[in-house]
PDB file of C-alpha atoms in Angstrom:
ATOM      1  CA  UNK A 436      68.580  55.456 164.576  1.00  0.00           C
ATOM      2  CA  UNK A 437      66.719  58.210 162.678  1.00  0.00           C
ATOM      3  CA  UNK A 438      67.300  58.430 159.450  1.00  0.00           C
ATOM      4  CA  UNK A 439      69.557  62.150 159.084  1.00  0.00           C
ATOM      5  CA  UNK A 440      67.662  65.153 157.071  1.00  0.00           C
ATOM      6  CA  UNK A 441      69.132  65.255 154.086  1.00  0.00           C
ATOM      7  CA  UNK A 442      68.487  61.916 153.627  1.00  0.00           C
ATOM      8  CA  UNK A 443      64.476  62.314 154.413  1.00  0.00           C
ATOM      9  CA  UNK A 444      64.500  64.728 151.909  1.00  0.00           C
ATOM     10  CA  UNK A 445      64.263  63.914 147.909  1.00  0.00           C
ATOM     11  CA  UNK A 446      67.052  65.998 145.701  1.00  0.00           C
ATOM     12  CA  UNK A 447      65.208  68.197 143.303  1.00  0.00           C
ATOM     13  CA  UNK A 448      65.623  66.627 140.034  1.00  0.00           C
ATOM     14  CA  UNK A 449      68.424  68.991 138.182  1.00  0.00           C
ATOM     15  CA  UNK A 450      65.974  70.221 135.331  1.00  0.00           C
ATOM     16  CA  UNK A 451      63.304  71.528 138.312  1.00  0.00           C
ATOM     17  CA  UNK A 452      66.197  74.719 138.281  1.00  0.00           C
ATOM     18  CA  UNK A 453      65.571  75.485 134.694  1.00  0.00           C
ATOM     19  CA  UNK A 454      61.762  74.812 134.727  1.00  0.00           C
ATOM     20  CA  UNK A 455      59.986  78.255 133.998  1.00  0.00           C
ATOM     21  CA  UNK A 456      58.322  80.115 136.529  1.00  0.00           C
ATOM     22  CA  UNK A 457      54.436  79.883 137.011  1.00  0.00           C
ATOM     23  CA  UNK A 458      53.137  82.408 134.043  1.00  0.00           C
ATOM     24  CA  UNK A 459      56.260  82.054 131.855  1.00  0.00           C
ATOM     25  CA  UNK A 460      56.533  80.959 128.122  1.00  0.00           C
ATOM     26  CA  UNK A 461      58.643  77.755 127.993  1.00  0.00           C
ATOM     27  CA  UNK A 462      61.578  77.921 125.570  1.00  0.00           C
ATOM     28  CA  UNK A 463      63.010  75.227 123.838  1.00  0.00           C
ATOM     29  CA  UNK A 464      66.395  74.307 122.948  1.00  0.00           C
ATOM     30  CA  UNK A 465      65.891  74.256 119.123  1.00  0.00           C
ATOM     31  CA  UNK A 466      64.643  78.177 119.699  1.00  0.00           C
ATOM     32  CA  UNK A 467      67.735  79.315 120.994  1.00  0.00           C
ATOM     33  CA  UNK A 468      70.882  79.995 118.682  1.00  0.00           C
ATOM     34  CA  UNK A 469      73.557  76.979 118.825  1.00  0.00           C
ATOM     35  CA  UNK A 470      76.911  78.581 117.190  1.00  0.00           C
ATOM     36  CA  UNK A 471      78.307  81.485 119.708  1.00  0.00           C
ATOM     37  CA  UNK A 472      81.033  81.583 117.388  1.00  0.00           C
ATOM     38  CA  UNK A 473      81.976  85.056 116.615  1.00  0.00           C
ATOM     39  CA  UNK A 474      81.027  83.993 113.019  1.00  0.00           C
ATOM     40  CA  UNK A 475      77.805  82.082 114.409  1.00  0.00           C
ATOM     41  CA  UNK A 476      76.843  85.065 116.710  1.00  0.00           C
ATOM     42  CA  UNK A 477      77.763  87.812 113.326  1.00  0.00           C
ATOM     43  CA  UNK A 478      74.988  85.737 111.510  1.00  0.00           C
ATOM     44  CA  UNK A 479      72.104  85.878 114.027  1.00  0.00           C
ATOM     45  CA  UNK A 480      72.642  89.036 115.146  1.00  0.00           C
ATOM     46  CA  UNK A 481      70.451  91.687 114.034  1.00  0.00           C
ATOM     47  CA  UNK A 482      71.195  94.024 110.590  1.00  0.00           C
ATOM     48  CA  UNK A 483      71.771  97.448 111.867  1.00  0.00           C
ATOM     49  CA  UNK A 484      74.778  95.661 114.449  1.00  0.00           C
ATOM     50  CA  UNK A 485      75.788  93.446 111.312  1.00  0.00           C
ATOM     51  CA  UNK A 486      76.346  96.668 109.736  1.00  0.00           C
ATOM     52  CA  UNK A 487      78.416  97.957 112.257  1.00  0.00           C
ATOM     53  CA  UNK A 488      80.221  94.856 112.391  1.00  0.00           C
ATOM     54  CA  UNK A 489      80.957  95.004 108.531  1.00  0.00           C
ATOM     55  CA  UNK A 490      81.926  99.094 109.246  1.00  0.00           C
ATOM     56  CA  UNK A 491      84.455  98.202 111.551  1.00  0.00           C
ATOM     57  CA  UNK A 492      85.619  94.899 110.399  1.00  0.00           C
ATOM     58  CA  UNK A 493      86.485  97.575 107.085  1.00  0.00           C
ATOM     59  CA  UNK A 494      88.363 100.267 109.012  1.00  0.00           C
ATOM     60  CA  UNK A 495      90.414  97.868 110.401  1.00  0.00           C
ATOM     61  CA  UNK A 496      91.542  96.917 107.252  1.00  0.00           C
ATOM     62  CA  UNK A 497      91.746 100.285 106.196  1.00  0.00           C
ATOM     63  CA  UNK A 498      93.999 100.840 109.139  1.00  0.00           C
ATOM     64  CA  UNK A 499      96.427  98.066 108.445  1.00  0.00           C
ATOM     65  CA  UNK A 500      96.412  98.986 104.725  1.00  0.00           C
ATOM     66  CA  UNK A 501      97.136 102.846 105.172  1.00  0.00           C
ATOM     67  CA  UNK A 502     100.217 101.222 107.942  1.00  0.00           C
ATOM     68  CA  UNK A 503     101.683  98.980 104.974  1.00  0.00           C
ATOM     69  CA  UNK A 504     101.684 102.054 102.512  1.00  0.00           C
ATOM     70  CA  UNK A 505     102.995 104.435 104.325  1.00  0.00           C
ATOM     71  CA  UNK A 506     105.591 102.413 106.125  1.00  0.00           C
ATOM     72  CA  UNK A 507     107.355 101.963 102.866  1.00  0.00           C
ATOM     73  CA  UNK A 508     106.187 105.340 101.467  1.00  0.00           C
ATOM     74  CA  UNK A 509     108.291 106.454 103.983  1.00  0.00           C
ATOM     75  CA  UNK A 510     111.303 103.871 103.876  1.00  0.00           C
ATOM     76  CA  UNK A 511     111.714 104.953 100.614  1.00  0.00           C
ATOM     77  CA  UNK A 512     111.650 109.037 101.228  1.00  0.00           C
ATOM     78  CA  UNK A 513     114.048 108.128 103.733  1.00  0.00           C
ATOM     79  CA  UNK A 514     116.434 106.423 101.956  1.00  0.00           C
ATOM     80  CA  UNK A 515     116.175 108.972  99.474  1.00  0.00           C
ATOM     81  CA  UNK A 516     116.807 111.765 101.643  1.00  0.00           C
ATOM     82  CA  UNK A 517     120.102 110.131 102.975  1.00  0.00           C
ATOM     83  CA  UNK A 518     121.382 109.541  99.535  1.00  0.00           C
ATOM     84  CA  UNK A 519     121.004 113.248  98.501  1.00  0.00           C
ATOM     85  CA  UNK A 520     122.497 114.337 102.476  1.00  0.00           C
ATOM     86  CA  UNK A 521     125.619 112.661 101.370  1.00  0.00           C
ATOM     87  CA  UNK A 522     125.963 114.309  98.187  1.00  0.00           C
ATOM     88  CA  UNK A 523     125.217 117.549  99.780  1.00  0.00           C
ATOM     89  CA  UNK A 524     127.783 117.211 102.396  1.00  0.00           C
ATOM     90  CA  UNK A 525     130.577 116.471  99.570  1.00  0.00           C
ATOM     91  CA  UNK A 526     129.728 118.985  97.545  1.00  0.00           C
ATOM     92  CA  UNK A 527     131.824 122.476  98.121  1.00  0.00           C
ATOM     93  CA  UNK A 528     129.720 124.619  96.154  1.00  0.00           C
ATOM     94  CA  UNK A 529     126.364 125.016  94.538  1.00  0.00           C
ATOM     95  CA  UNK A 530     127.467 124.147  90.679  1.00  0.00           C
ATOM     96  CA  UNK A 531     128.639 120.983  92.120  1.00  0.00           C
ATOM     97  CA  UNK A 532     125.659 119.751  94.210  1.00  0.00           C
ATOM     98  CA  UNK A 533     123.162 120.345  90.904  1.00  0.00           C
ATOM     99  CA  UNK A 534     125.344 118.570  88.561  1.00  0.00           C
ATOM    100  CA  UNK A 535     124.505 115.724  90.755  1.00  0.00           C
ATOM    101  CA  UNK A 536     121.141 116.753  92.046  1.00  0.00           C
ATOM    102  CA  UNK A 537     119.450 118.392  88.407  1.00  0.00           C
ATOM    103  CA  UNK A 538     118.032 115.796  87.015  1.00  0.00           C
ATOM    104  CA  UNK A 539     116.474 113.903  90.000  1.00  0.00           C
ATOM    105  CA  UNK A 540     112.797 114.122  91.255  1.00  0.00           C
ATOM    106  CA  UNK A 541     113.326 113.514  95.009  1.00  0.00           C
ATOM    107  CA  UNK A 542     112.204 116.465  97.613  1.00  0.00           C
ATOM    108  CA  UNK A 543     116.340 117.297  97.685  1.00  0.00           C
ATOM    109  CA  UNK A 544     116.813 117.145  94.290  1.00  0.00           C
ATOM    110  CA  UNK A 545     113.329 119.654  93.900  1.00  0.00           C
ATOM    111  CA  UNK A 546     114.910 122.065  96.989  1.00  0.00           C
ATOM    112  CA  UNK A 547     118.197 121.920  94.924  1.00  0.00           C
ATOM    113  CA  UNK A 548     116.782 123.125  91.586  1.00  0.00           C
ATOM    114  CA  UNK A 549     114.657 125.752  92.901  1.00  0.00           C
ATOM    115  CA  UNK A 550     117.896 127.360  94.475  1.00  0.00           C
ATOM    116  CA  UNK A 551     119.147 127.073  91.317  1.00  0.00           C
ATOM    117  CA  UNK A 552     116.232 128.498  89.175  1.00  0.00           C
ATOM    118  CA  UNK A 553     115.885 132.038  91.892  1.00  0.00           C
ATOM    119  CA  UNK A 554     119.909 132.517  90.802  1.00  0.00           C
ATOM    120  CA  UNK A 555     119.453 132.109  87.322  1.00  0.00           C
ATOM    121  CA  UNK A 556     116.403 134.139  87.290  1.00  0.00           C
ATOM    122  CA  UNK A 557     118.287 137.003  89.973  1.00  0.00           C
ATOM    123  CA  UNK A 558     121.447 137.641  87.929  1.00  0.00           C
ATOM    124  CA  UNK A 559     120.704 140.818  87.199  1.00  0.00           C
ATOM    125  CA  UNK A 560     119.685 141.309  90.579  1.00  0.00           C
ATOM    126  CA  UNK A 561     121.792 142.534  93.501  1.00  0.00           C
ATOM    127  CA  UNK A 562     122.663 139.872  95.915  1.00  0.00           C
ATOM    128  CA  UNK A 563     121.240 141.124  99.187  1.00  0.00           C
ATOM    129  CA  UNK A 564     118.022 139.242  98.814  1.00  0.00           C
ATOM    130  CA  UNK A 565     118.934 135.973  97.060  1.00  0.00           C
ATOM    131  CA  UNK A 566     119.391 134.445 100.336  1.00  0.00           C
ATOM    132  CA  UNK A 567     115.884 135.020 101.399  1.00  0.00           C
ATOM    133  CA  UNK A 568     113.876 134.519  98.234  1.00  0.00           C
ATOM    134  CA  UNK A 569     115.895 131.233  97.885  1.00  0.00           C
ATOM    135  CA  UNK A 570     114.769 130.361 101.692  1.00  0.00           C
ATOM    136  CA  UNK A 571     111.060 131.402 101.140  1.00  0.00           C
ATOM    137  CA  UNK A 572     111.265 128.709  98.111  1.00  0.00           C
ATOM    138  CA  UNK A 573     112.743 126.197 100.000  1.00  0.00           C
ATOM    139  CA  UNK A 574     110.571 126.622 103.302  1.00  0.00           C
ATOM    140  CA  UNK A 575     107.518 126.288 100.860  1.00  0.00           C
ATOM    141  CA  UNK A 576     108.693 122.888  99.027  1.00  0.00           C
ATOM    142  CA  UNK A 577     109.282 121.626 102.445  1.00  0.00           C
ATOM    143  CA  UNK A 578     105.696 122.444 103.483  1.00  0.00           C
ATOM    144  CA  UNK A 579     104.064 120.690  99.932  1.00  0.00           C
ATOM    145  CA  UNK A 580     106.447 117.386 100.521  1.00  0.00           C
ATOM    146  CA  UNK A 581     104.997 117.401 104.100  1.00  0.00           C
ATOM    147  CA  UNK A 582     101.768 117.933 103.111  1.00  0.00           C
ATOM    148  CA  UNK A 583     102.403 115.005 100.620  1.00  0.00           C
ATOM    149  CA  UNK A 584     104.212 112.354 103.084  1.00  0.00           C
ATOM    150  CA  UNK A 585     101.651 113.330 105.901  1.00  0.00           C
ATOM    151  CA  UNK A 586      98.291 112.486 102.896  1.00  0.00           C
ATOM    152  CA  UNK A 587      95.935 108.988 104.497  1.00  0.00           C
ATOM    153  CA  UNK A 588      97.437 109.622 108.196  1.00  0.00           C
ATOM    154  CA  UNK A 589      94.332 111.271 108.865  1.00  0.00           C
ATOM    155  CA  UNK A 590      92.116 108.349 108.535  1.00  0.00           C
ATOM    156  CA  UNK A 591      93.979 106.535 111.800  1.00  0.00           C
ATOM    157  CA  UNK A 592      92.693 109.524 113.768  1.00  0.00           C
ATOM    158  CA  UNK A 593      89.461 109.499 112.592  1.00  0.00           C
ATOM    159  CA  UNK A 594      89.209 105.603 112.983  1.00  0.00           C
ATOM    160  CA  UNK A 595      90.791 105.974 116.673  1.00  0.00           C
ATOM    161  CA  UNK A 596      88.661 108.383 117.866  1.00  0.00           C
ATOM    162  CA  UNK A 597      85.433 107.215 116.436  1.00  0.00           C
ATOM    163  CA  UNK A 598      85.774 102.704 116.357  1.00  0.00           C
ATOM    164  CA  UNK A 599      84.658 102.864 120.096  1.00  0.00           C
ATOM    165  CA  UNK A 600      81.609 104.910 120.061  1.00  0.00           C
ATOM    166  CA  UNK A 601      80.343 103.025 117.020  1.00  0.00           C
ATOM    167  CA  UNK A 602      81.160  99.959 118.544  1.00  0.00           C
ATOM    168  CA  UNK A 603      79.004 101.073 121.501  1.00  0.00           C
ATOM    169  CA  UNK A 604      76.351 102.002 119.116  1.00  0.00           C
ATOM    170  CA  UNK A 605      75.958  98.407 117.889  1.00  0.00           C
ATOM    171  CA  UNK A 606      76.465  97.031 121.257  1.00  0.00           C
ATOM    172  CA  UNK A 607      73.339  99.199 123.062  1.00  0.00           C
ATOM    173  CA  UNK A 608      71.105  98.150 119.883  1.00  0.00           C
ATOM    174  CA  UNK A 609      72.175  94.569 120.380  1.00  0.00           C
ATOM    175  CA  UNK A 610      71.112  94.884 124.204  1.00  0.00           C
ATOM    176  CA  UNK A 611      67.975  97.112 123.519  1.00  0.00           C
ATOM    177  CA  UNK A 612      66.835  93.928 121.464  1.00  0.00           C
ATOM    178  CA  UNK A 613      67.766  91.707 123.815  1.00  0.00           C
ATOM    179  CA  UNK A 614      65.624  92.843 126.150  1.00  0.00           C
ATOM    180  CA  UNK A 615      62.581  93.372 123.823  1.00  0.00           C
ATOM    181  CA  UNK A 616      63.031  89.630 122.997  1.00  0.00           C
ATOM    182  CA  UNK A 617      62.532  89.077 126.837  1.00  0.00           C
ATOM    183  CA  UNK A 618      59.486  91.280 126.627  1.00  0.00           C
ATOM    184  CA  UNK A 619      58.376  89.257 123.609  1.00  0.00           C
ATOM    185  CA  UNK A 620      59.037  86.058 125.182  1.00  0.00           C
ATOM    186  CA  UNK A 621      57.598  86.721 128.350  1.00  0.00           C
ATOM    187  CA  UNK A 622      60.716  84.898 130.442  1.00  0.00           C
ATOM    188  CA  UNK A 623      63.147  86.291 132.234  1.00  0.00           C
ATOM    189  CA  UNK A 624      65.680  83.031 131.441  1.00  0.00           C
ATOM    190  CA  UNK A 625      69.346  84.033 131.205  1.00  0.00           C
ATOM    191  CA  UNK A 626      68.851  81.493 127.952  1.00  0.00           C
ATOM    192  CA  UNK A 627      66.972  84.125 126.230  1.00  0.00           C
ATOM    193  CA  UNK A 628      68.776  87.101 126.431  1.00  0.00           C
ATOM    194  CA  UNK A 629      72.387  85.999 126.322  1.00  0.00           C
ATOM    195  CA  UNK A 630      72.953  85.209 123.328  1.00  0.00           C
ATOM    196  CA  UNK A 631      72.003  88.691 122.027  1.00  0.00           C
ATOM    197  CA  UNK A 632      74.116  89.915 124.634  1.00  0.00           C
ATOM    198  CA  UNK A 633      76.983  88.232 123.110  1.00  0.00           C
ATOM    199  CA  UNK A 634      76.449  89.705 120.070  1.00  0.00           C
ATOM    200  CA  UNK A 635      76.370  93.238 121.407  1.00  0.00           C
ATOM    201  CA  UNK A 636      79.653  92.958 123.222  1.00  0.00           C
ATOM    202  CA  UNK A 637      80.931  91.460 120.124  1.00  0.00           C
ATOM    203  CA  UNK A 638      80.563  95.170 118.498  1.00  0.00           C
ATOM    204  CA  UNK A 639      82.409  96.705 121.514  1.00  0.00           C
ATOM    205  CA  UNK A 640      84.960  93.899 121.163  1.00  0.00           C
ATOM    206  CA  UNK A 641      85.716  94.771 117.450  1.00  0.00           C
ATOM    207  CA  UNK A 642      85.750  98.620 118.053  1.00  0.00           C
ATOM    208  CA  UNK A 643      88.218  98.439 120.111  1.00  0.00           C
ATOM    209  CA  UNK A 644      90.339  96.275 118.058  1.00  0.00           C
ATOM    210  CA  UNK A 645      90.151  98.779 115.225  1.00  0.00           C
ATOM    211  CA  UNK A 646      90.664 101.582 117.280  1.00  0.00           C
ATOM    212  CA  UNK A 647      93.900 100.497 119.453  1.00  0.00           C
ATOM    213  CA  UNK A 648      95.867  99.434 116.403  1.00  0.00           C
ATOM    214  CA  UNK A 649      94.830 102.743 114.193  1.00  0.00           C
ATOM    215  CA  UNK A 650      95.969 105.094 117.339  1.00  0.00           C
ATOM    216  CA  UNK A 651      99.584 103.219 117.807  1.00  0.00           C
ATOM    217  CA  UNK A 652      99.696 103.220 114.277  1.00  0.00           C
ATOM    218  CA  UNK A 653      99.172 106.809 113.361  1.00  0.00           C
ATOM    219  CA  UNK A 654     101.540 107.697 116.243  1.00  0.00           C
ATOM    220  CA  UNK A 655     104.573 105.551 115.141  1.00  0.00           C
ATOM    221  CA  UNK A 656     103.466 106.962 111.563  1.00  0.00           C
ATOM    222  CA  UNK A 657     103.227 110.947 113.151  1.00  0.00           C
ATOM    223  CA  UNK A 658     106.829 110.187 114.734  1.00  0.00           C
ATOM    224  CA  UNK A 659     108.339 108.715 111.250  1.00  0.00           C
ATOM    225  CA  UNK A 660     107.124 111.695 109.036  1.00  0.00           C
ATOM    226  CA  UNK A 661     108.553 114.134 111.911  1.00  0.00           C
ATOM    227  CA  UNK A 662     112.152 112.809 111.683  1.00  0.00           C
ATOM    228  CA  UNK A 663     111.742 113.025 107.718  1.00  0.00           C
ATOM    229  CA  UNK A 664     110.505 116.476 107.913  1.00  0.00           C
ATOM    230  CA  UNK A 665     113.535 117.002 109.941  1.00  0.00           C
ATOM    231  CA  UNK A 666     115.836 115.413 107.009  1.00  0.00           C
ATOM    232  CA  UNK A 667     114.325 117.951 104.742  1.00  0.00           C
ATOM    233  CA  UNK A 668     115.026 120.748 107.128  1.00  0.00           C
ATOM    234  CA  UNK A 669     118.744 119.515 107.294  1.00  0.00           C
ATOM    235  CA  UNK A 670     118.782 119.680 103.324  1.00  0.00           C
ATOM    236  CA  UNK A 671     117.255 123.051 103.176  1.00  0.00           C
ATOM    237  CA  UNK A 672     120.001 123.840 105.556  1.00  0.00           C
ATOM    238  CA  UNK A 673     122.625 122.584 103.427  1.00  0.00           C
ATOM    239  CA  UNK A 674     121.537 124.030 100.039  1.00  0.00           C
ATOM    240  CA  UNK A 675     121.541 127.644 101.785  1.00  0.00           C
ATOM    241  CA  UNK A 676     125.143 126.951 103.487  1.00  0.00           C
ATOM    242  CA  UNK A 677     126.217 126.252  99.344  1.00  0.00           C
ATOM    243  CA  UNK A 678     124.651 129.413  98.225  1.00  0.00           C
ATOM    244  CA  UNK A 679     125.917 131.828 101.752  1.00  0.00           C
ATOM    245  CA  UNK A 680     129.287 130.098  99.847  1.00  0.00           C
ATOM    246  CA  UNK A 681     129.370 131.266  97.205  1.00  0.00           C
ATOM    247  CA  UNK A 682     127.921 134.827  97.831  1.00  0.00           C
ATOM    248  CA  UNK A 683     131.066 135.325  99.772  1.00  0.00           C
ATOM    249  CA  UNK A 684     133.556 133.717  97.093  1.00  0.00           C
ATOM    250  CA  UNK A 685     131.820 136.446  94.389  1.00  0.00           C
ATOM    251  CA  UNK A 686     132.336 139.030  97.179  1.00  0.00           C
ATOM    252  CA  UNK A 687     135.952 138.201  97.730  1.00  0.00           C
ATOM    253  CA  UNK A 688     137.363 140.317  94.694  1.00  0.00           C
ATOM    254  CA  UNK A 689     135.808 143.571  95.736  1.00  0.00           C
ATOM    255  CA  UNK A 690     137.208 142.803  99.438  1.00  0.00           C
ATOM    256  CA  UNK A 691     140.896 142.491  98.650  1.00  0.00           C
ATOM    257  CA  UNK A 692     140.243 144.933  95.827  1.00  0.00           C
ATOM    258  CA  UNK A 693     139.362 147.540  98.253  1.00  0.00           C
ATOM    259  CA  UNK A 694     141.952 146.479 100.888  1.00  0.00           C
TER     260      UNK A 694
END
């Protein structure tokens, strides 16, 4: 019986499928980088993509550092704000909200005092337009401690919109010198140019993990400071309600004077 083909015909040793090509330079194990770690691959790889590494590896901590700060920042102006609501809300009239409110230093207590300083400073003044001096005041606290609460939010933007282009940055120098390597190498082995692949994508990789956290960040952050600018709206509300009260108690006299 004749023997069947594939056993006539000798199995290609396994390293014939790495041999080089006829004309190709011959590259040895000990050439090619060992550690594809992401820590192995941030040490071999070249020094403008370590510096983008380093960049981004830094805005991410910027990121999570601006998130801690401002997440209590704002727990505390919160907590704040409530506490001077309530007082607000028990008080019936002006005299008795800034015996409460004078000597604090929270954005309430601030709204509360400048009321208090326009009336002081109108009394010789005719009533019509307390109310809207006192509101002009009050609108432009509100826009300072905004201003103030919003400060470092910024940076999550910037880092958002920017991490992935500069991540792309290191990754097409990464891949540009990959392929000059081939040229320098004069072999097209997968060996060669992989591992500076890796290392490019590794820049993409970390742009986008300092972008995606810095862009859910600064909108859970951009959705906190909007309910506590709403908080201060509510006081504002409530300081002018105490001062619209007692206009009309100092106007009640004259009214059943003249009726």
């Amino acid at each position: 019986m004749a023997p069947a083909a594939s056993d006539a015909v000798p199995s290609a040793p396994a390293s014939a499928a790495a041999a080089p090509l006829p004309g190709e330079h011959a590259i040895s194990s000990a050439e090619l980088p060992q550690d594809l770690s992401p820590w192995g691959m941030f040490e071999n790889a070249d020094l403008l993509v370590k510096i983008v590494l380093v960049g981004l590896a830094f805005a991410s901590l910027v990121t999570w550092t601006v998130w801690l700060a401002k997440t209590l920042e704002l727990r505390t102006a919160r907590r704040e704000v409530f506490h001077d609501l309530r007082i607000l809300n028990s008080s019936a009239t002006l005299a008795q909200a800034h015996e409460q409110l004078r000597d604090g230093t929270s954005p309430v207590a601030l709204l509360m005092q400048a009321a208090a300083q326009e009336i002081r400073a109108s009394a010789n003044l005719r009533a019509e337009g307390l109310k809207e001096r006192i509101a002009w005041q009050l609108e432009r606290i509100e826009m300072a401690v905004s201003r103030r609460i919003s400060r470092g939010t910024g940076v999550l933007a910037t880092i958002g919109s920017t991490a992935p282009f500069i991540g792309l940055f290191g990754t097409v120098w990464g891949i540009m010198n990959s392929f000059i390597g081939i040229s320098n190498a004069h072999t097209t082995n997968l060996a060669v140019v992989a591992p500076g692949i890796a290392q490019a994508l590794l820049a993409t990789a970390l742009g986008l993990v300092a972008a995606i956290p810095a862009v859910m960040i600064y909108n859970v952050l951009a959705r906190q400071t909007a309910h506590y600018r709403a908080f201060l709206g509510d006081a504002s509300a409530l300081v002018m309600r105490l001062v619209s009260r007692d206009l009309d108690r100092a106007k009640m006299p004259m009214t059943q004077a003249a009726e």
